[in-house]
Amino acid sequence: MTRLADETMARLPADVALPTYDRMQPAGIVHLGTGAFHRAHQACFFDALMAAGHGGWMIQGASLRSPAVAHQMNPQDGLFTVLVRDGGEERLQVVGSVRGVLVAPDDPSALVSALAAPEVALVTLTVTEKGYCLDPATGALRMDDPAVAADIADLSAPRTAPGFLVAGLAARRAAGLAPYTVLSCDNLPDNGERTRAAVLALAVAVDEALAGWIEREVAFPSSMVDRIVPATTDDDLDNFESATGLRDEALVKTEPFTQWVVEDRFCNRRPPLEQFGVQMTRDVAGWEKAKLRLLNGAHSAIAYLGGLAGHRYVHQAMAAPGFDRLIETLWDEAQATLVPVDGFDPAVYRRQLKLRFANGALQHRTHQIAMDGSQKLPQRWLGTIRDYRRAGYGVPAALTLALAGWMHWQSGRGDGGVGHRVDDPLAVETGAALARAAGDRAAEVRSLLAIETIFARDLAADEPFVAHLIGDYCRIVETSAAAAIAAFGATDLVRA
Ligand code: CS2
């Protein structure tokens, strides 16, 4: 088995695009969380930038938790293939923009040194929602999180993303270097502002003067990122190897669509991303909200309801009875809460989303999207539900059914009693909330709604909404998710 690497890549078939630029040029970027999404998204934009002759934008990758990605990428000199799949069509491209991956828990100071390198102008992050250590309901840094507390007590070997950002900035300040721009690329609303607040909260607890410097000098632009990147499977790796003769353990598969909207507020050198399809704008909030509520909101509904009903992939759920009506209704509900955004047409976006979700060649697993629901629900569903209720539109039927689905998902049993793993940092809490209610369905709903770190306090007090939610929950548990979805498609909606 020969691995993809600088030395071997020329052996790939001629139709596989290869990086042609100098990969030894300086790394202007450190990226935290070099998972599949980063490789299929930001890394591709920087690859295009360097291919067009803009120097100094190599990426030093880092993993904050497991060494798995480093084992995939480092033996390959950081190289990986992007496999773009649409129906029967496939395109392969080797991306060269990532230099390699540091494993933070193995050597935290190596990552702090990388952050403090003079050539670094930008730090990007895809550490997932939970990687910011925020309270999902309020968005504030969780000072009680053991890893955050450890970083505050001793920042010489950080453990969290905010901890590394602060330690890197402290090292730059001590060395008289300009700070880097911090660019969050995770699916969080106001991701720049949230990251800034988390970094400042941690910095204040460590060193007030440092916190003041960060507040004055560091830019935390927000960004909206969009590309569907299903987890790579062993079959994908084997197929690539038999087609090309090389093994690529870091291969990522994705769709043709890609979008990046970035707030144009940098405190250090800024790459000319606008020349490579990135939308640079003053205001990202509207884009982010629309994407979270329409795309991610629908995704999570498909994940829980589709997952309960036994659909393995997104495209299969979308083809099942009732789903189209459910998702269209969810989009109506979400759209009713959005303010117009210059250049964003919800009707076009919805049509595009339908086609993207129907792309069967992606094999996007419902269980992958179902992960970490407690961290995702507030920005994907709960904001919409609140806005919708506040505007006096009644109970949003699709989102309420979806939430009932999430609640039943937490039991670890789907339609017909089929078991699944609840992969969520709050799985113990949600399991305990269900157990406390001891089989009384209304009490189960109320017990889950009482988890303030997800739901705050207001939703549990909204009786018409809770009554509707309990009704949906009983229907799912007593019949099935599949039946509830099919009925949703068949009946006219009654709004409270
Ligand atoms: C998905 C997202 O796994 C999930 O939660 O909803 O990763 C989604 O595929 C991306 O945000 C699309 O841009």
Short mmCIF file of C-alpha atoms and ligand atoms in Angstrom, two decimals:
data_model
loop_
_atom_site.label_atom_id
_atom_site.label_comp_id
_atom_site.label_asym_id
_atom_site.label_seq_id
_atom_site.Cartn_x
_atom_site.Cartn_y
_atom_site.Cartn_z
CA MET A 1 0.00 0.00 0.00
CA THR A 2 1.54 3.30 -1.10
CA ARG A 3 0.26 6.45 0.58
CA LEU A 4 -0.50 9.71 -1.17
CA ALA A 5 2.41 12.09 -0.45
CA ASP A 6 4.51 14.80 -2.07
CA GLU A 7 6.73 12.15 -3.63
CA THR A 8 3.97 9.88 -4.92
CA MET A 9 1.22 12.20 -6.08
CA ALA A 10 2.55 12.44 -9.65
CA ARG A 11 1.54 8.77 -10.04
CA LEU A 12 -2.14 9.65 -9.84
CA PRO A 13 -4.20 9.42 -13.02
CA ALA A 14 -4.01 12.50 -15.24
CA ASP A 15 -7.58 13.61 -14.53
CA VAL A 16 -6.84 14.15 -10.82
CA ALA A 17 -5.95 17.82 -10.29
CA LEU A 18 -2.74 18.38 -8.28
CA PRO A 19 -1.33 21.37 -6.39
CA THR A 20 1.38 23.05 -8.45
CA TYR A 21 2.49 25.79 -6.05
CA ASP A 22 5.43 25.71 -3.64
CA ARG A 23 4.21 23.91 -0.53
CA MET A 24 7.24 25.03 1.48
CA GLN A 25 6.07 28.64 1.56
CA PRO A 26 5.23 30.10 4.98
CA ALA A 27 2.07 29.14 6.86
CA GLY A 28 0.13 32.36 7.38
CA ILE A 29 -2.70 30.42 8.99
CA VAL A 30 -3.11 28.14 11.97
CA HIS A 31 -6.30 26.12 11.88
CA LEU A 32 -7.82 24.52 14.98
CA GLY A 33 -9.87 21.39 14.18
CA THR A 34 -8.55 19.96 10.90
CA GLY A 35 -11.50 17.60 10.36
CA ALA A 36 -13.28 16.71 7.15
CA PHE A 37 -15.26 19.95 7.00
CA HIS A 38 -12.17 22.16 7.12
CA ARG A 39 -10.46 20.10 4.45
CA ALA A 40 -13.44 20.27 2.08
CA HIS A 41 -14.10 23.96 2.71
CA GLN A 42 -11.54 26.53 3.89
CA ALA A 43 -8.53 24.47 2.79
CA CYS A 44 -9.92 24.46 -0.78
CA PHE A 45 -10.23 28.25 -0.86
CA PHE A 46 -6.62 28.69 0.31
CA ASP A 47 -5.48 26.07 -2.19
CA ALA A 48 -7.07 28.13 -4.99
CA LEU A 49 -5.50 31.29 -3.60
CA MET A 50 -1.99 29.83 -3.65
CA ALA A 51 -2.55 28.19 -7.04
CA ALA A 52 -3.22 31.71 -8.34
CA GLY A 53 0.13 32.89 -6.99
CA HIS A 54 -0.80 34.51 -3.65
CA GLY A 55 1.99 33.40 -1.36
CA GLY A 56 2.23 32.72 2.34
CA TRP A 57 -1.14 31.17 3.02
CA MET A 58 -0.22 27.61 3.88
CA ILE A 59 -2.17 26.22 6.84
CA GLN A 60 -0.64 24.70 9.95
CA GLY A 61 -3.38 22.34 11.14
CA ALA A 62 -4.03 21.32 14.72
CA SER A 63 -6.27 18.80 16.49
CA LEU A 64 -7.39 19.71 19.97
CA ARG A 65 -8.46 16.22 20.95
CA SER A 66 -7.58 13.06 19.09
CA PRO A 67 -4.46 12.18 17.10
CA ALA A 68 -6.56 10.45 14.41
CA VAL A 69 -6.37 13.23 11.81
CA ALA A 70 -2.62 13.66 12.35
CA HIS A 71 -2.20 9.93 11.65
CA GLN A 72 -4.19 10.35 8.45
CA MET A 73 -2.44 13.47 7.22
CA ASN A 74 1.13 13.68 8.48
CA PRO A 75 2.41 10.55 6.69
CA GLN A 76 0.94 12.18 3.55
CA ASP A 77 2.80 15.50 3.99
CA GLY A 78 -0.60 17.06 4.76
CA LEU A 79 -1.97 16.18 1.32
CA PHE A 80 -5.51 14.93 0.84
CA THR A 81 -8.00 14.42 -1.94
CA VAL A 82 -11.36 16.14 -2.27
CA LEU A 83 -13.88 13.90 -4.00
CA VAL A 84 -16.81 15.93 -5.32
CA ARG A 85 -19.88 13.81 -5.97
CA ASP A 86 -23.08 14.77 -7.68
CA GLY A 87 -25.38 12.00 -8.87
CA GLY A 88 -23.22 9.83 -11.13
CA GLU A 89 -20.49 12.45 -11.58
CA GLU A 90 -17.20 12.50 -9.70
CA ARG A 91 -14.30 14.93 -9.64
CA LEU A 92 -11.03 14.41 -7.78
CA GLN A 93 -8.60 17.06 -6.65
CA VAL A 94 -5.57 16.85 -4.42
CA VAL A 95 -5.41 19.84 -2.09
CA GLY A 96 -2.01 21.02 -0.90
CA SER A 97 -2.75 23.92 1.43
CA VAL A 98 -2.42 22.05 4.73
CA ARG A 99 1.17 21.58 5.86
CA GLY A 100 0.49 19.01 8.57
CA VAL A 101 -1.31 18.56 11.84
CA LEU A 102 -0.14 19.16 15.41
CA VAL A 103 -1.83 17.12 18.14
CA ALA A 104 -2.44 19.60 20.93
CA PRO A 105 -2.85 17.17 23.87
CA ASP A 106 0.48 15.50 22.96
CA ASP A 107 2.40 18.77 22.91
CA PRO A 108 0.39 21.87 23.80
CA SER A 109 3.42 24.15 23.71
CA ALA A 110 4.15 23.23 20.08
CA LEU A 111 0.73 24.60 19.17
CA VAL A 112 1.24 27.76 21.24
CA SER A 113 4.60 28.28 19.45
CA ALA A 114 2.89 27.79 16.09
CA LEU A 115 0.30 30.43 17.05
CA ALA A 116 3.12 32.78 18.02
CA ALA A 117 5.04 32.40 14.74
CA PRO A 118 5.66 35.85 13.16
CA GLU A 119 4.30 34.77 9.75
CA VAL A 120 0.90 33.79 11.19
CA ALA A 121 -1.76 36.41 10.44
CA LEU A 122 -4.93 34.38 10.76
CA VAL A 123 -6.30 31.66 13.01
CA THR A 124 -9.34 29.81 11.73
CA LEU A 125 -11.45 27.37 13.73
CA THR A 126 -13.77 24.44 13.08
CA VAL A 127 -13.94 22.88 16.52
CA THR A 128 -17.72 22.17 16.40
CA GLU A 129 -20.26 23.82 18.67
CA LYS A 130 -19.06 22.10 21.82
CA GLY A 131 -15.41 23.02 21.16
CA TYR A 132 -16.07 26.60 22.31
CA CYS A 133 -17.13 25.45 25.81
CA LEU A 134 -20.18 27.73 25.73
CA ASP A 135 -23.51 27.39 27.44
CA PRO A 136 -25.77 26.50 24.48
CA ALA A 137 -28.70 28.61 25.70
CA THR A 138 -26.80 31.80 26.56
CA GLY A 139 -23.65 31.52 24.46
CA ALA A 140 -21.46 32.46 27.46
CA LEU A 141 -18.18 30.68 28.30
CA ARG A 142 -18.82 27.88 30.81
CA MET A 143 -16.52 28.82 33.64
CA ASP A 144 -17.55 25.60 35.43
CA ASP A 145 -16.28 23.41 32.55
CA PRO A 146 -13.31 21.48 34.02
CA ALA A 147 -11.14 22.15 30.96
CA VAL A 148 -11.90 25.90 31.08
CA ALA A 149 -11.17 25.96 34.81
CA ALA A 150 -7.87 24.14 34.17
CA ASP A 151 -6.91 26.72 31.51
CA ILE A 152 -7.68 29.57 33.89
CA ALA A 153 -5.61 27.96 36.65
CA ASP A 154 -2.62 27.29 34.38
CA LEU A 155 -2.39 28.47 30.79
CA SER A 156 1.06 26.99 30.18
CA ALA A 157 -0.50 23.85 28.68
CA PRO A 158 -3.94 24.86 27.39
CA ARG A 159 -6.71 22.35 26.79
CA THR A 160 -9.53 24.34 25.19
CA ALA A 161 -9.85 26.33 21.97
CA PRO A 162 -10.35 29.63 23.87
CA GLY A 163 -7.35 28.68 26.04
CA PHE A 164 -5.08 28.17 23.02
CA LEU A 165 -6.27 31.41 21.42
CA VAL A 166 -5.47 33.34 24.60
CA ALA A 167 -2.10 31.61 25.13
CA GLY A 168 -1.11 32.31 21.52
CA LEU A 169 -2.10 35.96 21.81
CA ALA A 170 -0.23 36.29 25.12
CA ALA A 171 2.92 34.90 23.48
CA ARG A 172 2.60 37.33 20.57
CA ARG A 173 2.07 40.27 22.87
CA ALA A 174 5.12 39.30 24.91
CA ALA A 175 7.17 39.04 21.71
CA GLY A 176 5.96 42.41 20.40
CA LEU A 177 4.15 40.79 17.45
CA ALA A 178 0.86 41.92 15.95
CA PRO A 179 -2.08 39.69 16.92
CA TYR A 180 -3.76 37.33 14.51
CA THR A 181 -7.30 37.66 13.28
CA VAL A 182 -9.51 34.96 14.82
CA LEU A 183 -12.01 33.59 12.31
CA SER A 184 -14.60 31.11 13.56
CA CYS A 185 -15.96 28.80 10.85
CA ASP A 186 -18.47 26.90 12.98
CA ASN A 187 -22.25 26.81 12.71
CA LEU A 188 -22.95 29.20 15.55
CA PRO A 189 -24.89 32.45 15.36
CA ASP A 190 -22.62 35.50 15.70
CA ASN A 191 -19.70 33.09 15.79
CA GLY A 192 -17.15 35.93 15.79
CA GLU A 193 -18.77 37.74 18.69
CA ARG A 194 -19.22 34.52 20.65
CA THR A 195 -15.60 33.56 20.15
CA ARG A 196 -14.51 37.05 21.19
CA ALA A 197 -16.63 36.92 24.33
CA ALA A 198 -15.26 33.48 25.23
CA VAL A 199 -11.65 34.56 24.66
CA LEU A 200 -12.12 37.75 26.67
CA ALA A 201 -13.86 35.95 29.53
CA LEU A 202 -10.95 33.55 29.78
CA ALA A 203 -8.31 36.27 29.31
CA VAL A 204 -9.80 38.48 32.05
CA ALA A 205 -9.58 35.58 34.45
CA VAL A 206 -5.91 35.07 33.57
CA ASP A 207 -4.46 38.55 33.02
CA GLU A 208 -6.47 41.79 32.88
CA ALA A 209 -3.85 43.73 30.93
CA LEU A 210 -3.74 40.99 28.32
CA ALA A 211 -7.53 41.06 28.12
CA GLY A 212 -7.43 44.82 27.52
CA TRP A 213 -4.90 44.36 24.71
CA ILE A 214 -7.05 41.64 23.11
CA GLU A 215 -10.12 43.83 23.38
CA ARG A 216 -8.35 46.72 21.63
CA GLU A 217 -6.23 44.90 19.07
CA VAL A 218 -7.80 41.61 17.99
CA ALA A 219 -10.49 41.23 15.33
CA PHE A 220 -12.99 38.38 15.53
CA PRO A 221 -14.95 38.54 12.27
CA SER A 222 -18.02 36.33 11.94
CA SER A 223 -18.41 33.96 9.04
CA MET A 224 -21.04 31.72 7.51
CA VAL A 225 -19.72 28.47 6.09
CA ASP A 226 -21.66 26.02 3.97
CA ARG A 227 -20.75 22.73 2.36
CA ILE A 228 -22.19 19.30 3.08
CA VAL A 229 -19.34 16.97 4.03
CA PRO A 230 -20.47 13.47 5.05
CA ALA A 231 -18.03 11.35 7.01
CA THR A 232 -15.65 9.43 4.74
CA THR A 233 -16.23 5.66 4.81
CA ASP A 234 -13.79 2.77 4.43
CA ASP A 235 -15.45 2.04 1.08
CA ASP A 236 -14.61 5.54 -0.13
CA LEU A 237 -10.95 4.97 0.80
CA ASP A 238 -10.84 1.51 -0.81
CA ASN A 239 -12.50 2.75 -4.01
CA PHE A 240 -10.00 5.59 -4.31
CA GLU A 241 -7.13 3.19 -3.81
CA SER A 242 -8.33 0.71 -6.40
CA ALA A 243 -9.03 3.49 -8.91
CA THR A 244 -5.73 5.36 -8.47
CA GLY A 245 -3.22 2.97 -6.94
CA LEU A 246 -2.58 5.25 -3.93
CA ARG A 247 -4.03 5.12 -0.45
CA ASP A 248 -5.37 8.43 0.88
CA GLU A 249 -6.41 8.09 4.52
CA ALA A 250 -7.39 11.79 4.62
CA LEU A 251 -9.75 11.79 1.64
CA VAL A 252 -12.93 13.83 2.04
CA LYS A 253 -16.09 13.57 -0.03
CA THR A 254 -18.45 16.44 -0.60
CA GLU A 255 -20.98 18.12 -2.88
CA PRO A 256 -20.25 20.68 -5.67
CA PHE A 257 -21.88 23.50 -3.66
CA THR A 258 -19.67 25.61 -1.44
CA GLN A 259 -20.22 28.99 0.19
CA TRP A 260 -18.28 31.22 2.57
CA VAL A 261 -19.49 34.62 3.72
CA VAL A 262 -16.92 36.49 5.81
CA GLU A 263 -17.21 39.71 7.75
CA ASP A 264 -14.58 42.06 6.38
CA ARG A 265 -12.87 43.00 9.64
CA PHE A 266 -9.30 41.74 9.98
CA CYS A 267 -6.58 43.03 12.31
CA ASN A 268 -3.67 41.54 10.38
CA ARG A 269 -2.86 40.64 6.77
CA ARG A 270 -6.02 39.57 4.97
CA PRO A 271 -6.01 37.05 2.12
CA PRO A 272 -7.79 38.31 -1.04
CA LEU A 273 -10.52 35.70 -0.62
CA GLU A 274 -13.06 37.73 -2.60
CA GLN A 275 -11.13 36.77 -5.76
CA PHE A 276 -11.89 33.12 -5.07
CA GLY A 277 -15.62 33.10 -4.55
CA VAL A 278 -15.77 34.18 -0.91
CA GLN A 279 -18.35 36.87 -0.16
CA MET A 280 -16.71 39.56 1.94
CA THR A 281 -19.35 41.64 3.66
CA ARG A 282 -19.97 44.02 6.57
CA ASP A 283 -22.80 41.98 8.01
CA VAL A 284 -22.81 38.20 8.22
CA ALA A 285 -25.54 37.83 10.86
CA GLY A 286 -28.43 37.66 8.40
CA TRP A 287 -26.69 35.04 6.25
CA GLU A 288 -25.76 32.97 9.27
CA LYS A 289 -29.25 33.03 10.70
CA ALA A 290 -30.84 32.09 7.38
CA LYS A 291 -28.43 29.22 6.85
CA LEU A 292 -28.75 27.90 10.41
CA ARG A 293 -32.53 28.03 10.42
CA LEU A 294 -33.14 26.78 6.87
CA LEU A 295 -30.34 24.33 6.09
CA ASN A 296 -29.25 23.17 9.53
CA GLY A 297 -32.77 23.40 10.96
CA ALA A 298 -34.05 21.06 8.24
CA HIS A 299 -30.99 18.82 8.60
CA SER A 300 -31.63 18.26 12.29
CA ALA A 301 -35.32 17.53 11.68
CA ILE A 302 -34.32 14.97 9.05
CA ALA A 303 -31.73 13.55 11.43
CA TYR A 304 -34.04 12.88 14.40
CA LEU A 305 -37.34 12.14 12.67
CA GLY A 306 -35.66 10.33 9.78
CA GLY A 307 -33.30 8.54 12.14
CA LEU A 308 -36.19 7.36 14.37
CA ALA A 309 -38.04 6.15 11.28
CA GLY A 310 -35.02 4.05 10.28
CA HIS A 311 -33.71 6.13 7.36
CA ARG A 312 -29.96 5.75 7.14
CA TYR A 313 -29.30 8.61 4.74
CA VAL A 314 -30.68 12.13 4.24
CA HIS A 315 -31.74 11.47 0.63
CA GLN A 316 -33.71 8.40 1.71
CA ALA A 317 -35.59 10.34 4.39
CA MET A 318 -36.38 13.11 1.92
CA ALA A 319 -38.02 10.58 -0.40
CA ALA A 320 -40.22 9.06 2.36
CA PRO A 321 -43.94 9.87 2.71
CA GLY A 322 -44.69 13.20 4.35
CA PHE A 323 -41.12 14.46 4.52
CA ASP A 324 -41.41 16.93 1.69
CA ARG A 325 -44.41 18.60 3.29
CA LEU A 326 -42.73 18.56 6.69
CA ILE A 327 -39.55 20.22 5.43
CA GLU A 328 -41.42 22.78 3.29
CA THR A 329 -43.49 23.69 6.35
CA LEU A 330 -40.38 23.93 8.52
CA TRP A 331 -38.90 26.26 5.91
CA ASP A 332 -42.07 28.38 5.90
CA GLU A 333 -41.80 28.65 9.67
CA ALA A 334 -38.12 29.56 9.57
CA GLN A 335 -38.53 31.98 6.68
CA ALA A 336 -41.29 33.84 8.53
CA THR A 337 -38.71 34.74 11.19
CA LEU A 338 -35.94 35.98 8.87
CA VAL A 339 -35.27 39.57 7.91
CA PRO A 340 -34.37 40.24 4.27
CA VAL A 341 -30.66 39.94 3.49
CA ASP A 342 -29.12 41.70 0.52
CA GLY A 343 -28.33 39.10 -2.16
CA PHE A 344 -30.11 36.24 -0.39
CA ASP A 345 -33.27 34.85 -2.02
CA PRO A 346 -34.95 32.31 0.29
CA ALA A 347 -36.98 30.78 -2.55
CA VAL A 348 -33.87 30.07 -4.61
CA TYR A 349 -32.02 28.82 -1.53
CA ARG A 350 -34.84 26.42 -0.66
CA ARG A 351 -34.94 25.02 -4.18
CA GLN A 352 -31.19 24.51 -4.08
CA LEU A 353 -31.39 22.87 -0.65
CA LYS A 354 -33.90 20.34 -1.91
CA LEU A 355 -31.56 19.31 -4.68
CA ARG A 356 -28.61 19.21 -2.29
CA PHE A 357 -30.49 17.02 0.18
CA ALA A 358 -31.54 14.71 -2.65
CA ASN A 359 -27.93 14.06 -3.73
CA GLY A 360 -27.87 10.30 -3.08
CA ALA A 361 -24.22 9.97 -4.11
CA LEU A 362 -23.22 11.75 -0.88
CA GLN A 363 -24.65 9.10 1.46
CA HIS A 364 -25.00 11.58 4.28
CA ARG A 365 -25.97 9.65 7.41
CA THR A 366 -28.82 10.88 9.59
CA HIS A 367 -26.93 9.65 12.67
CA GLN A 368 -23.97 11.89 11.80
CA ILE A 369 -26.18 14.99 11.85
CA ALA A 370 -27.98 13.80 15.00
CA MET A 371 -24.75 14.14 16.99
CA ASP A 372 -24.53 16.86 19.67
CA GLY A 373 -28.18 17.96 19.38
CA SER A 374 -28.07 19.74 22.74
CA GLN A 375 -25.46 22.11 21.29
CA LYS A 376 -27.34 22.63 18.01
CA LEU A 377 -31.01 22.98 18.92
CA PRO A 378 -30.92 26.56 20.24
CA GLN A 379 -29.63 28.11 17.01
CA ARG A 380 -31.31 25.70 14.60
CA TRP A 381 -34.84 25.47 16.06
CA LEU A 382 -35.44 27.21 19.34
CA GLY A 383 -34.77 30.75 18.10
CA THR A 384 -37.25 30.17 15.28
CA ILE A 385 -39.85 28.77 17.67
CA ARG A 386 -39.45 31.79 19.98
CA ASP A 387 -39.61 34.34 17.16
CA TYR A 388 -42.60 32.58 15.60
CA ARG A 389 -44.51 32.49 18.88
CA ARG A 390 -43.63 36.11 19.67
CA ALA A 391 -44.89 37.24 16.27
CA GLY A 392 -48.26 35.64 17.04
CA TYR A 393 -48.17 33.09 14.21
CA GLY A 394 -49.28 30.22 16.47
CA VAL A 395 -47.46 26.98 17.12
CA PRO A 396 -44.92 26.08 14.41
CA ALA A 397 -46.16 22.58 13.61
CA ALA A 398 -43.11 21.22 11.79
CA LEU A 399 -40.56 22.43 14.31
CA THR A 400 -42.68 21.19 17.19
CA LEU A 401 -42.88 17.73 15.65
CA ALA A 402 -39.11 17.83 15.09
CA LEU A 403 -38.53 18.75 18.73
CA ALA A 404 -40.79 15.90 19.84
CA GLY A 405 -38.61 13.70 17.62
CA TRP A 406 -35.42 14.91 19.32
CA MET A 407 -37.01 14.20 22.70
CA HIS A 408 -37.80 10.62 21.77
CA TRP A 409 -34.37 10.25 20.15
CA GLN A 410 -32.86 10.83 23.61
CA SER A 411 -34.39 7.52 24.77
CA GLY A 412 -32.01 5.63 22.47
CA ARG A 413 -34.92 3.79 20.81
CA GLY A 414 -36.52 4.47 17.45
CA ASP A 415 -39.53 3.09 15.59
CA GLY A 416 -40.08 -0.59 16.37
CA GLY A 417 -37.75 -0.31 19.36
CA VAL A 418 -34.60 -0.24 17.23
CA GLY A 419 -31.70 1.02 19.37
CA HIS A 420 -29.24 3.81 18.59
CA ARG A 421 -26.47 5.61 20.47
CA VAL A 422 -27.26 9.09 21.80
CA ASP A 423 -24.02 10.86 20.91
CA ASP A 424 -24.25 14.11 22.84
CA PRO A 425 -22.28 15.81 25.62
CA LEU A 426 -25.55 16.10 27.56
CA ALA A 427 -26.69 12.51 26.92
CA VAL A 428 -26.44 11.67 30.63
CA GLU A 429 -28.59 14.68 31.57
CA THR A 430 -31.25 13.98 28.95
CA GLY A 431 -31.32 10.28 29.88
CA ALA A 432 -31.74 11.20 33.55
CA ALA A 433 -34.51 13.68 32.69
CA LEU A 434 -36.43 10.91 30.92
CA ALA A 435 -35.80 8.44 33.74
CA ARG A 436 -37.12 10.90 36.35
CA ALA A 437 -40.46 11.05 34.55
CA ALA A 438 -40.81 7.29 34.87
CA GLY A 439 -42.81 6.62 31.73
CA ASP A 440 -45.32 9.46 32.12
CA ARG A 441 -45.12 11.00 28.64
CA ALA A 442 -46.19 14.54 29.51
CA ALA A 443 -43.74 14.49 32.40
CA GLU A 444 -40.99 13.28 30.05
CA VAL A 445 -41.53 16.30 27.81
CA ARG A 446 -41.60 18.71 30.74
CA SER A 447 -38.58 17.11 32.33
CA LEU A 448 -36.50 17.57 29.15
CA LEU A 449 -37.79 21.12 28.66
CA ALA A 450 -36.54 21.92 32.15
CA ILE A 451 -32.91 21.52 31.05
CA GLU A 452 -32.13 25.23 31.10
CA THR A 453 -28.77 25.00 29.41
CA ILE A 454 -30.63 23.98 26.24
CA PHE A 455 -34.08 25.55 26.58
CA ALA A 456 -33.60 28.50 28.97
CA ARG A 457 -36.84 29.04 30.92
CA ASP A 458 -39.36 30.58 28.58
CA LEU A 459 -40.36 27.64 26.39
CA ALA A 460 -41.45 25.44 29.29
CA ALA A 461 -43.81 28.22 30.39
CA ASP A 462 -45.47 28.52 26.96
CA GLU A 463 -48.48 26.27 27.63
CA PRO A 464 -50.11 26.13 24.16
CA PHE A 465 -46.74 25.21 22.69
CA VAL A 466 -46.03 22.61 25.39
CA ALA A 467 -49.47 21.05 24.95
CA HIS A 468 -48.87 20.70 21.19
CA LEU A 469 -45.41 19.28 21.85
CA ILE A 470 -46.77 16.69 24.26
CA GLY A 471 -49.38 15.66 21.68
CA ASP A 472 -46.69 15.18 19.02
CA TYR A 473 -44.43 13.35 21.43
CA CYS A 474 -47.20 10.91 22.42
CA ARG A 475 -48.01 10.28 18.76
CA ILE A 476 -44.37 9.46 17.96
CA VAL A 477 -43.88 7.22 21.00
CA GLU A 478 -47.24 5.46 20.77
CA THR A 479 -47.39 4.97 17.00
CA SER A 480 -44.11 5.80 15.26
CA ALA A 481 -42.11 8.68 13.85
CA ALA A 482 -42.82 7.35 10.35
CA ALA A 483 -46.58 7.49 11.00
CA ALA A 484 -46.39 10.98 12.52
CA ILE A 485 -44.47 12.27 9.51
CA ALA A 486 -46.80 10.61 7.02
CA ALA A 487 -49.80 12.09 8.86
CA PHE A 488 -48.13 15.49 8.78
CA GLY A 489 -48.07 15.28 5.03
CA ALA A 490 -51.67 14.14 4.78
CA THR A 491 -53.61 16.44 7.07
CA ASP A 492 -54.20 20.17 7.15
CA LEU A 493 -52.29 21.84 9.90
CA VAL A 494 -54.13 23.10 12.90
CA ARG A 495 -52.41 26.03 14.55
CA ALA A 496 -52.96 26.91 18.16
C1 CS2 B 1 -24.99 19.29 9.58
C2 CS2 B 1 -23.92 20.25 9.08
O1 CS2 B 1 -23.92 17.64 10.88
C3 CS2 B 1 -24.64 18.64 10.90
O2 CS2 B 1 -25.10 19.10 11.94
O3 CS2 B 1 -26.21 19.96 9.66
O4 CS2 B 1 -22.66 19.75 9.23
C4 CS2 B 1 -24.17 20.67 7.62
O5 CS2 B 1 -23.96 19.60 6.74
C5 CS2 B 1 -23.29 21.83 7.23
O6 CS2 B 1 -23.51 22.89 8.12
C6 CS2 B 1 -23.59 22.28 5.80
O7 CS2 B 1 -22.97 23.48 5.53
#
